[in-house]
Amino acid sequence: MESIKRYLQFVKPYKWQIIGTVLIGLLKFAIPLLIPLLSKYIVDDIINSDLSTDMKSERLLWAMGIMLFIFVAVRPPIEYYRQYFAQWTGTKILYDIRNDLFTHVQKLSFKYYSNTRVGEVISRMITDVEQTKNFVITGLMNLWLDIATIIIVIVVMFTMDVKLTIVSIIMLPFYAFSIKHFFGKLRTYTRVRSQALADVQSHLHERVSGMSVIKSFAIEDREQELFAKQNKNFLDKALKHTSWNAKSFAVVNTITDIAPLLVIGFAGYQVINDQLTLGTMVAFVGFIDRLYNPLRRLVNSSTTMTQTLASMDRVFEFVDEKYDIDDEPGSKELKQVDGRITFQDVSFAYDEKEAPVLKHINLDVKPGETIALVGMSGGGKSSIVSLISRFYDVTEGSVLLDGTDIRKYQVRSLRDKIGMVLQDNILFSESVKANILMGRPEASDEEVFAAAKAANAHDFITSLKDGYETKVGERGVKLSGGQKQRVAIARVFLKNPPILVLDEATSALDLESEHYIQEALDILAKKRTTIIVAHRLSTITHADRIVHIDNGEITEIGTHEELMKKQAHYYNLFQVQQLDA
């Protein structure tokens, strides 16, 4: 199967650890096989022998002493190392898989995340990957150990009595048929169940993240109904899976329970007719348990492996997600930037089936120039700045940086030269300092402090309980909107990029916060090519040029004074805002 072949690529580096664990496991499973042989020896060679009572007692003590030494001194270390190495190997493989998946997650485009719920991604990386560990523990170790145990038991039984051995294994073909019949369909049920669980997890993640919305609108009852619907869907899928699983176990366990009855009946008949020693019968009853216990474990293993393969399919389905944005063959690292940005007949649509949001955009931004993009919501302003950083690629035309198509540069080196301040900047639930350091992780404390001062953030940071080490909470929940923005600006100061993008950086702030932030942004924009997206036109009157965009097209370009004199689109928009003010 394709998923197994791909998974084995992660297993390959640990093949010797797996082989070693299996060999240790063989010793662990072989030692209990001495119990039936001990029973035969005690019954036939001690109890039913012609030896004296003292001699029988002496032999019994020796036999029990040897067995106690094996089970008390030898078996525990073997059991420890088998368990330890099995779990160590499985955990290391999951570590490698999650590392690769996180690399994959970071390469997936904004387009993917706009169409996929965060909970779904987390479910694939955590729940499904964890489930695949059973392939290593069960499929590559325990499964083979159980099979080896069955073979060893059958071989030993054949050396003791051929007829009785045949009776012991006569139910095996029925066992094999039932496994094939029941567990083929179980994989489908398992995969459907896993997807239903992922849906619940995704729904829960969204609702917990948006709990403030639920509470502010007092819609707890409605949300309870929606969650109950998702939960019921999972319940239905889980019960269907459980029902089929229960049928599988009922049939298979019935088969494995019949076999010991056949052995006891046939062996008893042979003992009565003096065709078999009582010790051999006792040993066979012990061996039949050792034979069918692994078979029962194989049923559990089949169930586990079915769930594992379904999770494996989901993991590799996620791995196979294509990258919308990737380095082209022969792309080069972007090292030196002058800052000239040129849009050549650019059209763009978020989806091939949708109408374009940008239509034949032509714009030339000179090095060090500040350009403001204005217009009604949905006109395409944010789409333009998304194209500069290659969060999306153009549908038609090209975006040039210093005369070279940006697709010719390595994506990471391009984004490294661009600093972005957004309306809703994401802060991670680490310290203030750690969030600023994302601008340049190797920066010194002095450089962090300098960046914070430049962003008008140093004073409020030092007033926090733990200063720069204060944890800001998920998405920066412990900070006000203005404080979050200043931390976001500080990390751009630290990054010190030649190109700056400000996308609605002050639109959601109060006047005091806006004053501090606008002051910091003015300093930040000096001697850099700067693209500003703004709704509040009073904040961009200083721009070198203002570009009005309407319905995906540029309608006019000029300075604030030039556009006001034209008394067209920009003038009308400015007048409306002045009246609102």
Coordinates of C-alpha atoms in Angstrom, one line a residue:
M1 CA 0.0 0.0 0.0
E2 CA 1.2 3.5 -0.9
S3 CA 0.9 5.0 2.5
I4 CA 2.9 2.2 4.1
K5 CA 5.7 2.6 1.6
R6 CA 5.9 6.3 2.3
Y7 CA 5.8 5.8 6.0
L8 CA 8.7 3.3 5.8
Q9 CA 10.9 6.2 4.6
F10 CA 10.6 7.6 8.1
V11 CA 11.1 4.2 9.6
K12 CA 14.3 3.4 7.6
P13 CA 16.8 5.4 9.7
Y14 CA 15.7 3.3 12.8
K15 CA 15.7 -0.2 11.2
W16 CA 18.5 -1.5 13.5
Q17 CA 16.7 -0.2 16.6
I18 CA 13.5 -2.0 15.4
I19 CA 15.4 -5.2 14.6
G20 CA 17.1 -5.1 18.1
T21 CA 13.7 -4.5 19.8
V22 CA 12.2 -7.5 17.9
L23 CA 15.1 -9.8 19.0
I24 CA 14.7 -8.7 22.6
G25 CA 11.0 -9.2 22.2
L26 CA 11.5 -12.8 21.0
L27 CA 13.3 -13.5 24.3
K28 CA 10.5 -11.8 26.2
F29 CA 7.7 -13.9 24.5
A30 CA 9.8 -17.1 24.5
I31 CA 10.3 -17.2 28.2
P32 CA 6.6 -17.8 29.1
L33 CA 6.6 -20.8 26.7
L34 CA 8.6 -22.6 29.4
I35 CA 5.5 -22.8 31.7
P36 CA 3.7 -25.5 29.7
L37 CA 7.0 -27.5 29.4
L38 CA 7.5 -27.1 33.2
S39 CA 4.0 -28.4 33.7
K40 CA 4.7 -31.5 31.5
Y41 CA 8.0 -32.1 33.4
I42 CA 6.4 -31.8 36.8
V43 CA 3.4 -34.1 35.9
D44 CA 5.3 -36.8 33.9
D45 CA 8.8 -36.7 35.3
I46 CA 8.2 -35.9 38.9
I47 CA 4.6 -36.6 40.1
N48 CA 4.0 -39.7 37.9
S49 CA 7.6 -41.0 38.2
D50 CA 8.8 -43.9 40.3
L51 CA 11.2 -41.7 42.3
S52 CA 11.1 -41.4 46.1
T53 CA 9.2 -38.5 47.8
D54 CA 12.5 -36.8 48.8
M55 CA 13.8 -37.1 45.2
K56 CA 10.6 -35.7 43.8
S57 CA 10.7 -32.8 46.2
E58 CA 14.4 -32.1 45.4
R59 CA 13.7 -32.1 41.6
L60 CA 10.6 -29.9 42.1
L61 CA 12.7 -27.4 44.1
W62 CA 15.4 -27.3 41.5
A63 CA 12.9 -26.8 38.7
M64 CA 11.1 -24.1 40.5
G65 CA 14.3 -22.4 41.6
I66 CA 15.6 -22.2 38.0
M67 CA 12.2 -20.9 36.8
L68 CA 12.0 -18.3 39.5
F69 CA 15.5 -17.1 38.6
I70 CA 14.5 -16.8 34.9
F71 CA 11.2 -14.9 35.7
V72 CA 12.6 -12.7 38.5
A73 CA 16.1 -11.9 37.4
V74 CA 16.2 -12.4 33.6
R75 CA 12.7 -11.5 32.3
P76 CA 12.2 -8.0 34.0
P77 CA 15.3 -6.3 32.3
I78 CA 14.3 -7.9 29.0
E79 CA 10.7 -6.6 29.4
Y80 CA 12.0 -3.1 30.4
Y81 CA 14.4 -2.7 27.4
R82 CA 11.8 -4.1 25.0
Q83 CA 9.2 -1.5 26.1
Y84 CA 11.8 1.3 26.3
F85 CA 13.3 0.8 22.9
A86 CA 9.9 0.2 21.3
Q87 CA 8.5 3.5 22.7
W88 CA 11.8 5.4 22.0
T89 CA 11.8 4.3 18.4
G90 CA 8.1 5.1 17.8
T91 CA 8.5 8.5 19.5
K92 CA 11.6 9.4 17.5
I93 CA 9.8 8.6 14.2
L94 CA 6.8 10.8 15.2
Y95 CA 9.3 13.6 16.1
D96 CA 10.8 13.4 12.5
I97 CA 7.3 13.3 10.9
R98 CA 6.1 16.3 12.9
N99 CA 9.2 18.3 12.0
D100 CA 8.7 17.6 8.3
L101 CA 5.0 18.4 8.6
F102 CA 5.7 21.7 10.2
T103 CA 8.1 22.6 7.4
H104 CA 5.3 21.6 5.0
V105 CA 2.8 23.8 7.0
Q106 CA 5.0 26.8 6.7
K107 CA 5.3 26.3 2.9
L108 CA 1.5 26.1 2.3
S109 CA 0.1 29.3 0.9
F110 CA -2.4 31.8 2.2
K111 CA -4.8 30.3 -0.3
Y112 CA -4.7 27.0 1.4
Y113 CA -5.3 28.5 4.9
S114 CA -8.2 30.6 3.6
N115 CA -9.9 27.4 2.5
T116 CA -8.9 25.1 5.5
R117 CA -9.8 25.3 9.1
V118 CA -6.9 25.6 11.6
G119 CA -8.4 22.7 13.7
E120 CA -8.2 20.4 10.7
V121 CA -4.5 21.1 10.3
I122 CA -3.9 20.6 14.0
S123 CA -5.8 17.3 13.9
R124 CA -3.7 15.9 11.1
M125 CA -0.4 17.0 12.8
I126 CA -1.3 15.8 16.4
T127 CA -4.1 13.2 16.4
D128 CA -3.4 11.4 13.1
V129 CA 0.4 11.5 13.5
E130 CA 0.1 10.1 17.0
Q131 CA -2.1 7.3 15.7
T132 CA 0.6 6.3 13.2
K133 CA 2.9 5.4 16.1
N134 CA 1.0 2.1 16.3
F135 CA 2.3 1.1 12.9
V136 CA 5.8 1.0 14.5
I137 CA 4.8 -0.5 17.9
T138 CA 2.2 -2.9 16.6
G139 CA 2.9 -3.4 12.9
L140 CA 6.7 -3.6 12.9
M141 CA 7.2 -5.1 16.3
N142 CA 4.3 -6.7 18.2
L143 CA 2.8 -8.2 15.1
W144 CA 5.9 -10.0 14.1
L145 CA 6.5 -11.1 17.7
D146 CA 3.1 -12.6 17.9
I147 CA 3.5 -14.4 14.5
A148 CA 7.0 -15.7 15.7
T149 CA 5.4 -16.8 19.0
I150 CA 2.7 -18.7 17.1
I151 CA 5.3 -20.4 14.8
I152 CA 7.5 -21.4 17.8
V153 CA 4.5 -22.8 19.7
I154 CA 3.3 -24.8 16.7
V155 CA 6.8 -26.2 16.1
V156 CA 7.1 -27.3 19.8
M157 CA 3.6 -28.8 19.7
F158 CA 4.4 -30.8 16.6
T159 CA 7.5 -32.3 18.3
M160 CA 5.2 -33.4 21.2
D161 CA 2.2 -34.8 19.3
V162 CA 1.3 -34.4 15.6
K163 CA -2.4 -35.3 15.8
L164 CA -3.1 -33.1 18.7
T165 CA -1.2 -30.2 17.0
I166 CA -3.4 -30.6 13.9
V167 CA -6.5 -30.4 16.1
S168 CA -5.1 -27.3 17.8
I169 CA -4.6 -25.4 14.5
I170 CA -7.7 -26.7 12.7
M171 CA -9.6 -23.4 13.3
L172 CA -6.8 -21.2 11.9
P173 CA -8.3 -21.0 8.3
F174 CA -11.6 -19.8 9.7
Y175 CA -9.7 -17.2 11.7
A176 CA -7.9 -16.0 8.6
F177 CA -11.1 -15.7 6.6
S178 CA -12.9 -13.8 9.3
I179 CA -10.0 -11.3 9.6
K180 CA -10.1 -10.7 5.8
H181 CA -13.9 -10.3 5.7
F182 CA -14.4 -8.0 8.7
F183 CA -11.3 -5.8 8.8
G184 CA -11.2 -4.8 5.2
K185 CA -14.4 -2.7 5.6
L186 CA -13.3 -1.4 9.1
R187 CA -10.6 0.8 7.5
T188 CA -13.3 2.8 5.7
Y189 CA -15.3 3.2 8.8
T190 CA -12.2 4.3 10.7
R191 CA -11.3 6.9 8.2
V192 CA -14.8 8.4 8.2
R193 CA -14.8 8.4 12.1
S194 CA -11.4 10.2 12.1
Q195 CA -12.7 12.9 9.7
A196 CA -15.8 13.4 11.9
L197 CA -13.5 13.8 15.0
A198 CA -11.3 16.3 13.0
D199 CA -14.5 18.3 12.2
V200 CA -15.4 18.5 15.9
Q201 CA -11.9 19.6 16.8
S202 CA -11.9 22.3 14.1
H203 CA -15.3 23.6 15.2
L204 CA -14.2 23.6 18.8
H205 CA -11.0 25.5 18.0
E206 CA -12.9 28.2 16.1
R207 CA -15.5 28.6 18.9
V208 CA -12.9 28.7 21.7
S209 CA -10.9 31.3 19.7
G210 CA -14.1 33.4 19.2
M211 CA -15.6 33.0 22.6
S212 CA -15.7 36.8 23.1
V213 CA -18.0 37.0 20.1
I214 CA -20.3 34.2 21.4
K215 CA -20.6 35.9 24.8
S216 CA -21.0 39.5 23.5
F217 CA -23.9 38.4 21.3
A218 CA -25.3 36.1 24.0
I219 CA -25.7 33.2 21.5
E220 CA -24.6 30.4 23.8
D221 CA -27.8 28.4 23.2
R222 CA -27.4 28.6 19.4
E223 CA -23.7 27.6 19.7
Q224 CA -24.6 24.7 22.0
E225 CA -27.0 23.4 19.2
L226 CA -24.3 23.8 16.5
F227 CA -21.8 21.9 18.6
A228 CA -24.3 19.3 19.5
K229 CA -24.9 18.8 15.7
Q230 CA -21.2 18.3 15.1
N231 CA -20.8 16.1 18.1
K232 CA -23.8 14.0 17.0
N233 CA -22.3 13.5 13.6
F234 CA -19.1 12.1 15.3
L235 CA -21.3 10.0 17.6
D236 CA -23.1 8.4 14.6
K237 CA -19.8 7.7 12.8
A238 CA -18.2 6.4 16.0
L239 CA -21.2 4.1 16.8
K240 CA -21.2 2.7 13.2
H241 CA -17.4 2.0 13.6
T242 CA -18.0 0.5 17.0
S243 CA -20.8 -1.8 15.8
W244 CA -18.7 -3.2 13.0
N245 CA -15.7 -3.6 15.3
A246 CA -17.8 -5.4 17.9
K247 CA -19.1 -7.8 15.2
S248 CA -15.5 -8.5 14.2
F249 CA -14.4 -9.3 17.7
A250 CA -17.5 -11.4 18.4
V251 CA -16.8 -13.7 15.4
V252 CA -13.1 -13.9 15.7
N253 CA -13.1 -14.5 19.5
T254 CA -15.7 -17.3 19.1
I255 CA -13.4 -19.0 16.6
T256 CA -10.4 -18.7 19.0
D257 CA -12.5 -19.9 21.9
I258 CA -13.6 -23.1 20.1
A259 CA -10.1 -24.3 19.6
P260 CA -9.2 -24.9 23.3
L261 CA -12.4 -26.9 23.7
L262 CA -11.4 -29.2 20.8
V263 CA -8.0 -29.7 22.2
I264 CA -9.2 -30.5 25.7
G265 CA -11.8 -33.0 24.4
F266 CA -9.4 -34.8 22.0
A267 CA -6.5 -34.8 24.5
G268 CA -8.7 -36.1 27.2
Y269 CA -9.9 -38.9 25.0
Q270 CA -6.3 -39.8 24.2
V271 CA -5.3 -39.9 27.8
I272 CA -8.2 -42.1 28.7
N273 CA -7.1 -44.6 26.0
D274 CA -3.4 -44.4 27.1
Q275 CA -2.4 -42.7 23.8
L276 CA -1.1 -39.6 25.5
T277 CA 0.5 -38.8 28.8
L278 CA -1.3 -36.6 31.3
G279 CA 1.7 -34.2 31.3
T280 CA 1.5 -33.8 27.5
M281 CA -2.2 -33.0 27.8
V282 CA -1.5 -30.4 30.5
A283 CA 1.3 -28.9 28.4
F284 CA -1.0 -28.8 25.3
V285 CA -3.7 -27.0 27.3
G286 CA -1.0 -24.5 28.3
F287 CA 0.3 -24.2 24.8
I288 CA -3.1 -23.7 23.3
D289 CA -3.5 -20.6 25.5
R290 CA 0.0 -19.4 24.3
L291 CA -1.1 -20.1 20.7
Y292 CA -4.5 -18.4 20.7
N293 CA -3.6 -15.4 23.0
P294 CA -1.3 -14.1 20.2
L295 CA -4.1 -14.7 17.7
R296 CA -6.4 -12.6 19.9
R297 CA -3.8 -9.9 20.1
L298 CA -3.6 -10.1 16.3
V299 CA -7.3 -9.2 16.2
N300 CA -6.6 -6.2 18.4
S301 CA -3.6 -5.5 16.2
S302 CA -5.8 -5.7 13.1
T303 CA -8.2 -3.1 14.6
T304 CA -5.3 -0.9 15.7
M305 CA -3.6 -1.2 12.3
T306 CA -6.9 -0.4 10.5
Q307 CA -7.1 2.8 12.5
T308 CA -3.5 3.5 12.0
L309 CA -3.7 3.1 8.2
A310 CA -6.7 5.4 8.1
S311 CA -4.7 8.1 10.0
M312 CA -1.7 7.4 7.8
D313 CA -3.8 8.1 4.7
R314 CA -5.0 11.4 6.2
V315 CA -1.4 12.4 7.1
F316 CA -0.1 11.8 3.5
E317 CA -3.2 13.4 2.0
F318 CA -2.1 16.5 4.0
V319 CA 1.5 16.1 2.9
D320 CA 0.3 15.9 -0.8
E321 CA -1.2 19.4 -0.6
K322 CA 0.5 21.4 -3.4
Y323 CA 2.4 24.6 -2.8
D324 CA 0.7 27.5 -4.6
I325 CA 3.8 29.6 -3.9
D326 CA 7.2 28.0 -4.3
D327 CA 10.7 28.8 -5.5
E328 CA 11.0 28.4 -9.3
P329 CA 13.8 26.3 -10.7
G330 CA 16.9 28.5 -10.9
S331 CA 15.5 31.2 -8.6
K332 CA 18.2 33.3 -6.9
E333 CA 18.6 34.8 -3.5
L334 CA 17.7 38.5 -3.2
K335 CA 20.6 40.3 -1.5
Q336 CA 20.6 44.0 -2.6
V337 CA 17.4 46.0 -2.9
D338 CA 17.0 49.5 -4.3
G339 CA 13.3 49.4 -3.8
R340 CA 11.7 50.0 -7.2
I341 CA 8.4 48.1 -7.5
T342 CA 6.7 47.8 -10.9
F343 CA 3.3 46.3 -11.7
Q344 CA 3.1 45.4 -15.3
D345 CA -0.4 44.8 -16.6
V346 CA -1.3 42.8 -13.5
S347 CA -4.5 40.9 -13.1
F348 CA -5.3 38.7 -10.2
A349 CA -8.1 36.3 -9.0
Y350 CA -8.1 34.4 -5.7
D351 CA -9.6 31.4 -7.6
E352 CA -9.6 30.5 -11.2
K353 CA -13.4 30.2 -11.2
E354 CA -13.9 33.6 -9.6
A355 CA -13.9 37.0 -11.2
P356 CA -10.5 38.9 -11.0
V357 CA -10.1 41.3 -8.1
L358 CA -7.4 43.2 -9.9
K359 CA -7.6 44.2 -13.6
H360 CA -4.6 45.3 -15.7
I361 CA -2.8 47.2 -12.9
N362 CA 0.1 49.3 -14.1
L363 CA 2.1 51.1 -11.4
D364 CA 5.7 52.1 -11.0
V365 CA 6.9 52.9 -7.5
K366 CA 10.3 54.6 -7.3
P367 CA 13.0 53.7 -4.7
G368 CA 12.3 55.6 -1.4
E369 CA 8.9 56.7 -2.6
T370 CA 5.8 56.6 -0.4
I371 CA 2.7 55.4 -2.2
A372 CA -0.8 55.4 -0.6
L373 CA -3.5 53.0 -1.9
V374 CA -7.0 54.3 -1.2
G375 CA -10.6 53.5 -2.2
M376 CA -13.7 51.7 -1.0
S377 CA -13.5 48.4 0.8
G378 CA -13.2 45.4 -1.5
G379 CA -11.5 47.5 -4.3
G380 CA -8.3 45.4 -4.3
K381 CA -5.9 47.4 -2.2
S382 CA -4.8 44.6 0.1
S383 CA -4.6 42.3 -2.8
I384 CA -1.9 44.5 -4.4
V385 CA 0.3 44.4 -1.2
S386 CA -0.2 40.6 -0.9
L387 CA 1.2 40.3 -4.4
I388 CA 4.4 42.2 -3.5
S389 CA 5.3 39.7 -0.8
R390 CA 4.2 36.8 -3.0
F391 CA 1.5 35.6 -0.6
Y392 CA -0.3 35.0 -3.9
D393 CA 1.0 35.0 -7.4
V394 CA -0.4 37.1 -10.2
T395 CA -2.9 35.6 -12.6
E396 CA -1.6 37.7 -15.5
G397 CA 1.2 40.1 -16.0
S398 CA 4.2 40.5 -13.6
V399 CA 5.4 42.3 -10.5
L400 CA 9.0 43.5 -10.8
L401 CA 11.5 44.4 -8.1
D402 CA 14.4 46.5 -9.4
G403 CA 13.5 45.4 -12.9
T404 CA 13.4 41.7 -12.1
D405 CA 10.2 39.5 -11.9
I406 CA 9.8 38.7 -8.2
R407 CA 9.2 35.0 -9.1
K408 CA 12.9 34.8 -10.1
Y409 CA 13.8 35.4 -6.5
Q410 CA 13.7 32.8 -3.7
V411 CA 10.5 33.5 -1.7
R412 CA 12.1 33.7 1.7
S413 CA 14.8 36.1 0.6
L414 CA 12.1 38.3 -1.0
R415 CA 10.0 38.4 2.1
D416 CA 13.1 39.1 4.2
K417 CA 13.4 42.4 2.5
I418 CA 9.8 43.5 3.2
G419 CA 8.4 44.7 6.5
M420 CA 4.7 44.5 7.1
V421 CA 2.5 46.2 9.7
L422 CA -1.1 45.1 9.4
Q423 CA -4.4 46.2 11.0
D424 CA -4.6 43.1 13.1
N425 CA -1.1 42.0 13.8
I426 CA -0.6 38.6 15.3
L427 CA 1.4 38.4 18.5
F428 CA 2.3 34.9 19.9
S429 CA 1.7 34.0 23.5
E430 CA 5.3 34.5 24.4
S431 CA 7.1 37.5 26.0
V432 CA 7.1 41.0 24.5
K433 CA 10.8 40.6 23.8
A434 CA 10.3 37.3 22.0
N435 CA 7.6 38.9 19.8
I436 CA 9.9 41.8 18.9
L437 CA 12.8 39.4 18.2
M438 CA 10.8 37.8 15.4
G439 CA 12.0 40.8 13.3
R440 CA 15.5 39.6 13.7
P441 CA 16.0 36.6 16.0
E442 CA 19.7 37.0 16.4
A443 CA 19.5 40.7 17.6
S444 CA 20.9 41.8 21.0
D445 CA 18.9 43.1 23.9
E446 CA 20.2 46.6 23.1
E447 CA 18.9 46.4 19.6
V448 CA 15.5 45.2 20.8
F449 CA 15.3 48.2 23.3
A450 CA 16.3 50.6 20.5
A451 CA 13.6 49.2 18.2
A452 CA 11.0 49.5 20.9
K453 CA 12.0 53.1 21.6
A454 CA 11.8 54.0 17.9
A455 CA 8.3 52.4 17.9
N456 CA 7.2 54.5 20.9
A457 CA 6.7 51.2 22.8
H458 CA 9.6 51.2 25.3
D459 CA 7.8 53.2 28.0
F460 CA 4.6 51.1 28.2
I461 CA 6.7 47.8 28.0
T462 CA 8.8 48.8 31.0
S463 CA 5.7 49.6 32.9
L464 CA 4.4 46.1 32.5
K465 CA 4.7 43.7 35.5
D466 CA 7.7 41.8 34.0
G467 CA 8.8 44.4 31.5
Y468 CA 10.1 42.9 28.3
E469 CA 9.6 39.4 29.7
T470 CA 5.9 39.9 30.2
K471 CA 3.8 37.1 28.5
V472 CA 1.3 38.8 26.2
G473 CA -1.2 35.9 25.9
E474 CA -2.6 34.2 22.8
R475 CA -2.7 36.7 19.9
G476 CA -1.5 39.4 22.4
V477 CA -4.8 39.4 24.3
K478 CA -3.2 41.0 27.4
L479 CA -2.2 44.2 25.5
S480 CA -4.4 46.9 24.1
G481 CA -4.8 47.4 20.4
G482 CA -2.4 50.3 20.4
Q483 CA 0.2 48.4 22.4
K484 CA 0.0 45.4 20.1
Q485 CA 0.5 47.7 17.1
R486 CA 3.6 49.3 18.7
V487 CA 5.1 45.9 19.4
A488 CA 4.5 44.9 15.8
I489 CA 6.1 48.2 14.6
A490 CA 9.1 47.5 16.9
R491 CA 9.8 44.2 15.2
V492 CA 9.7 45.9 11.8
F493 CA 12.2 48.5 13.1
L494 CA 14.4 45.6 14.3
K495 CA 14.1 43.9 10.9
N496 CA 15.1 47.2 9.2
P497 CA 13.8 46.2 5.7
P498 CA 14.3 48.3 2.5
I499 CA 10.5 47.9 1.6
L500 CA 7.7 48.7 4.0
V501 CA 4.0 47.8 3.7
L502 CA 1.4 49.4 6.0
D503 CA -2.0 47.8 5.6
E504 CA -4.6 49.7 7.6
A505 CA -2.0 50.0 10.4
T506 CA -3.9 52.7 12.4
S507 CA -7.5 52.4 11.3
A508 CA -8.8 50.6 14.4
L509 CA -7.0 52.7 17.0
D510 CA -8.0 55.6 19.3
L511 CA -6.6 59.0 18.6
E512 CA -3.9 58.9 21.3
S513 CA -2.7 55.5 20.1
E514 CA -2.9 56.6 16.5
H515 CA -0.7 59.7 17.3
Y516 CA 2.1 57.5 18.9
I517 CA 1.9 55.0 16.1
Q518 CA 1.7 57.5 13.2
E519 CA 4.8 59.2 14.7
A520 CA 6.7 55.9 14.7
L521 CA 5.5 55.0 11.2
D522 CA 6.7 58.3 9.8
I523 CA 10.2 57.6 11.2
L524 CA 10.1 54.0 10.0
A525 CA 9.1 55.1 6.4
K526 CA 12.0 57.4 5.9
K527 CA 14.4 56.4 3.1
R528 CA 12.4 53.2 2.4
T529 CA 10.0 52.4 -0.4
T530 CA 6.7 52.4 1.4
I531 CA 3.2 51.2 0.4
I532 CA 0.4 52.4 2.6
V533 CA -3.2 51.0 2.5
A534 CA -5.5 53.4 4.3
H535 CA -9.1 54.1 4.8
R536 CA -8.5 57.2 7.0
L537 CA -7.3 59.7 4.3
S538 CA -6.0 62.2 6.8
T539 CA -3.1 59.9 7.6
I540 CA -1.8 59.7 4.0
T541 CA -1.9 63.3 2.8
H542 CA 1.9 63.4 3.1
A543 CA 2.4 60.5 0.6
D544 CA 4.5 61.2 -2.5
R545 CA 1.6 59.8 -4.6
I546 CA -1.9 58.6 -3.8
V547 CA -3.4 55.8 -5.9
H548 CA -7.2 55.5 -6.0
I549 CA -8.4 52.0 -6.7
D550 CA -12.0 51.1 -7.5
N551 CA -13.3 47.7 -8.5
G552 CA -9.8 46.3 -9.1
E553 CA -8.7 49.2 -11.4
I554 CA -6.6 52.3 -10.9
T555 CA -8.8 55.3 -11.5
E556 CA -6.5 58.2 -10.6
I557 CA -2.9 58.9 -9.4
G558 CA -1.4 62.1 -7.9
T559 CA -0.4 64.0 -4.8
H560 CA -3.0 65.0 -2.3
E561 CA -3.1 68.5 -3.7
E562 CA -3.4 67.4 -7.4
L563 CA -6.2 65.0 -6.7
M564 CA -8.1 67.5 -4.6
K565 CA -7.9 70.0 -7.5
K566 CA -9.3 67.3 -9.9
Q567 CA -12.4 67.0 -7.7
A568 CA -13.0 63.4 -8.8
H569 CA -12.9 60.1 -6.9
Y570 CA -10.4 60.9 -4.3
Y571 CA -11.8 64.4 -3.7
N572 CA -15.3 62.9 -3.2
L573 CA -14.0 60.3 -0.8
F574 CA -12.0 62.9 1.2
Q575 CA -15.1 65.2 1.4
V576 CA -17.2 62.4 2.8
Q577 CA -14.6 61.6 5.5
Q578 CA -14.3 65.3 6.4
L579 CA -18.1 65.5 6.8
D580 CA -18.1 62.4 8.9
A581 CA -15.4 63.9 11.1

